[in-house]
Coordinates of C-alpha atoms in Angstrom, one line a residue:
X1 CA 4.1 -0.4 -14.8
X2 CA 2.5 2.1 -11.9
X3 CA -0.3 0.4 -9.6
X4 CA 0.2 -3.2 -10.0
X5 CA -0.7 -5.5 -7.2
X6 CA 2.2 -7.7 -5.4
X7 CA 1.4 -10.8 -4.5
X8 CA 0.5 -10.7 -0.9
X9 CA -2.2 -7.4 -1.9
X10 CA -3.6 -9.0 -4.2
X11 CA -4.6 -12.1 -2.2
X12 CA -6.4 -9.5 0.3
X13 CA -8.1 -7.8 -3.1
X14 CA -10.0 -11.4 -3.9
X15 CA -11.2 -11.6 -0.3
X16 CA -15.1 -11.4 0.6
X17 CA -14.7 -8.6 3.7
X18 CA -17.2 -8.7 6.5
X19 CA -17.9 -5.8 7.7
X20 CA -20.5 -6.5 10.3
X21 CA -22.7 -9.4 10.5
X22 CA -25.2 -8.5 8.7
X23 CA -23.2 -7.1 5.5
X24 CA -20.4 -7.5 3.2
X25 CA -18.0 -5.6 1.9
X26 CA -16.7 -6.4 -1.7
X27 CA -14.3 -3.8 -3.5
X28 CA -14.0 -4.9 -6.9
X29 CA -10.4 -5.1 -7.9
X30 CA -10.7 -2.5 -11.3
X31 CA -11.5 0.3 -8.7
X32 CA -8.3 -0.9 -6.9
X33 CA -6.1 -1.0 -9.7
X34 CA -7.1 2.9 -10.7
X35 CA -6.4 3.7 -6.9
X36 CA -3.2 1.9 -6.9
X37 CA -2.6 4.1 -10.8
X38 CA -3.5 7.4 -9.0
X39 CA -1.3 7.1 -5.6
X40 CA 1.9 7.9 -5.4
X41 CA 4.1 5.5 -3.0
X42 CA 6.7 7.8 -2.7
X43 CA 4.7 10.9 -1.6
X44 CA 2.3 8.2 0.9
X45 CA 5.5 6.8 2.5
X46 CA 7.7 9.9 2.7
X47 CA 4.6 10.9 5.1
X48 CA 5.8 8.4 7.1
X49 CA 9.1 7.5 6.7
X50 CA 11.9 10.5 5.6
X51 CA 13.0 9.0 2.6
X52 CA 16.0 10.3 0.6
X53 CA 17.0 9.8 -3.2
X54 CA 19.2 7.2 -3.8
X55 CA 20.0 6.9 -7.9
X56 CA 16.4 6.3 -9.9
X57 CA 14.7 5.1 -6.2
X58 CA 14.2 6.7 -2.7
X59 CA 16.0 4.7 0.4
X60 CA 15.2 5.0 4.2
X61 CA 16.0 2.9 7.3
X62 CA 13.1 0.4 7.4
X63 CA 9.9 0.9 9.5
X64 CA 9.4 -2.3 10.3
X65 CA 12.5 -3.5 12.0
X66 CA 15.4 -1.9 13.4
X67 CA 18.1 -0.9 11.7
X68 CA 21.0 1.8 11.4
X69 CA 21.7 1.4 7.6
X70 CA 18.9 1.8 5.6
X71 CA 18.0 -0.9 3.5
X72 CA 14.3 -0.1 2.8
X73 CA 13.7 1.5 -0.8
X74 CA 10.8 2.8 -2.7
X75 CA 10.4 2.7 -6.7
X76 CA 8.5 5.7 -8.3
X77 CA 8.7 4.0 -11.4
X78 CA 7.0 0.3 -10.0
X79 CA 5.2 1.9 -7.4
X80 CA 6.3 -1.0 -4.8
X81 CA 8.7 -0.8 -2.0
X82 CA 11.1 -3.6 -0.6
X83 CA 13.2 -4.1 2.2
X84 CA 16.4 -5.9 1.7
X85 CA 16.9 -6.3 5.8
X86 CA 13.3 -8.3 6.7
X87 CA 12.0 -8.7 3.0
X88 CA 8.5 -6.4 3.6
X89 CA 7.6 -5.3 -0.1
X90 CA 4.5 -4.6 -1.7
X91 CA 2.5 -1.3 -2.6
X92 CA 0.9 1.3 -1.5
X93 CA -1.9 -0.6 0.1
X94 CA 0.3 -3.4 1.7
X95 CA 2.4 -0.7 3.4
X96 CA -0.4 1.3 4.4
X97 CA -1.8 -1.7 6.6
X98 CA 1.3 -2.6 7.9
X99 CA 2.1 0.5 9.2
X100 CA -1.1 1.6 10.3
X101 CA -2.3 -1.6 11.2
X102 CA -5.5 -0.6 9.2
X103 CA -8.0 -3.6 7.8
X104 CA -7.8 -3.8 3.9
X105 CA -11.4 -2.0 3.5
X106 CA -10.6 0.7 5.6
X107 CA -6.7 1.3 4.0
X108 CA -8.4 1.2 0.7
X109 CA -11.1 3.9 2.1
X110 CA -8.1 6.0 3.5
X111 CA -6.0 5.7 0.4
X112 CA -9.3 6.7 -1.8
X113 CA -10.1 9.8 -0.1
X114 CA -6.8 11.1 -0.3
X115 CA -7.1 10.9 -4.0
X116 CA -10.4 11.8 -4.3
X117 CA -12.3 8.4 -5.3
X118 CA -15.3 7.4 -3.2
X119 CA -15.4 3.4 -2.9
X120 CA -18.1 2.1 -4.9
X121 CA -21.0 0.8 -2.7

């Protein structure tokens, strides 16, 4: 199934985000579920990290720890990635933050506008 949240996304996607003191942010999690359906992992992460095929999945050495055989892969099919040396997994929005170091709102702005959603207001 394409665009499913892991676990550790989807505990940010419940989340009330303050975006200033005076306002809130809330992005309801339907919109994030299409967004999740529309982005591809592998073509977001190959951005990043050269990836290479490897059977039905894509493998690199992992981004977020060191490492000479790689051990990080990405599933087209599940849309998720995992990391058999440190454990990171999750999907395009997890890895997106942990990479960037981007908040949730603004990786979800940044994921939307390369697909060509605007974030509902």
């Amino acid at each position: 199934m394409r665009g499913t949240l892991s676990t550790v996304d989807a505990r940010f996607a419940r989340f009330i985000f303050h975006v200033s003191p005076f306002t809130q942010e809330v992005i309801p999690e339907s919109f994030i579920q299409e967004l999740l359906h529309r982005v591809d992992i592998v073509d977001l992460i190959d951005a990043y990290v050269p990836l290479r095929k490897a059977g039905a999945n894509y493998a690199a050495c992992c981004p977020f720890h060191n490492e000479k055989t790689p051990s990080f892969t990405v599933s087209p099919t599940k849309q998720f990635y995992h990391c058999f040396g440190c454990g990171a997994h999750g999907t395009a929005i997890g890895f997106l933050m942990e990479y960037s170091g981007l908040g949730f709102v603004e990786t979800i702005k940044d994921l939307a506008a390369r697909v060509g959603m605007q974030v509902p207001e």
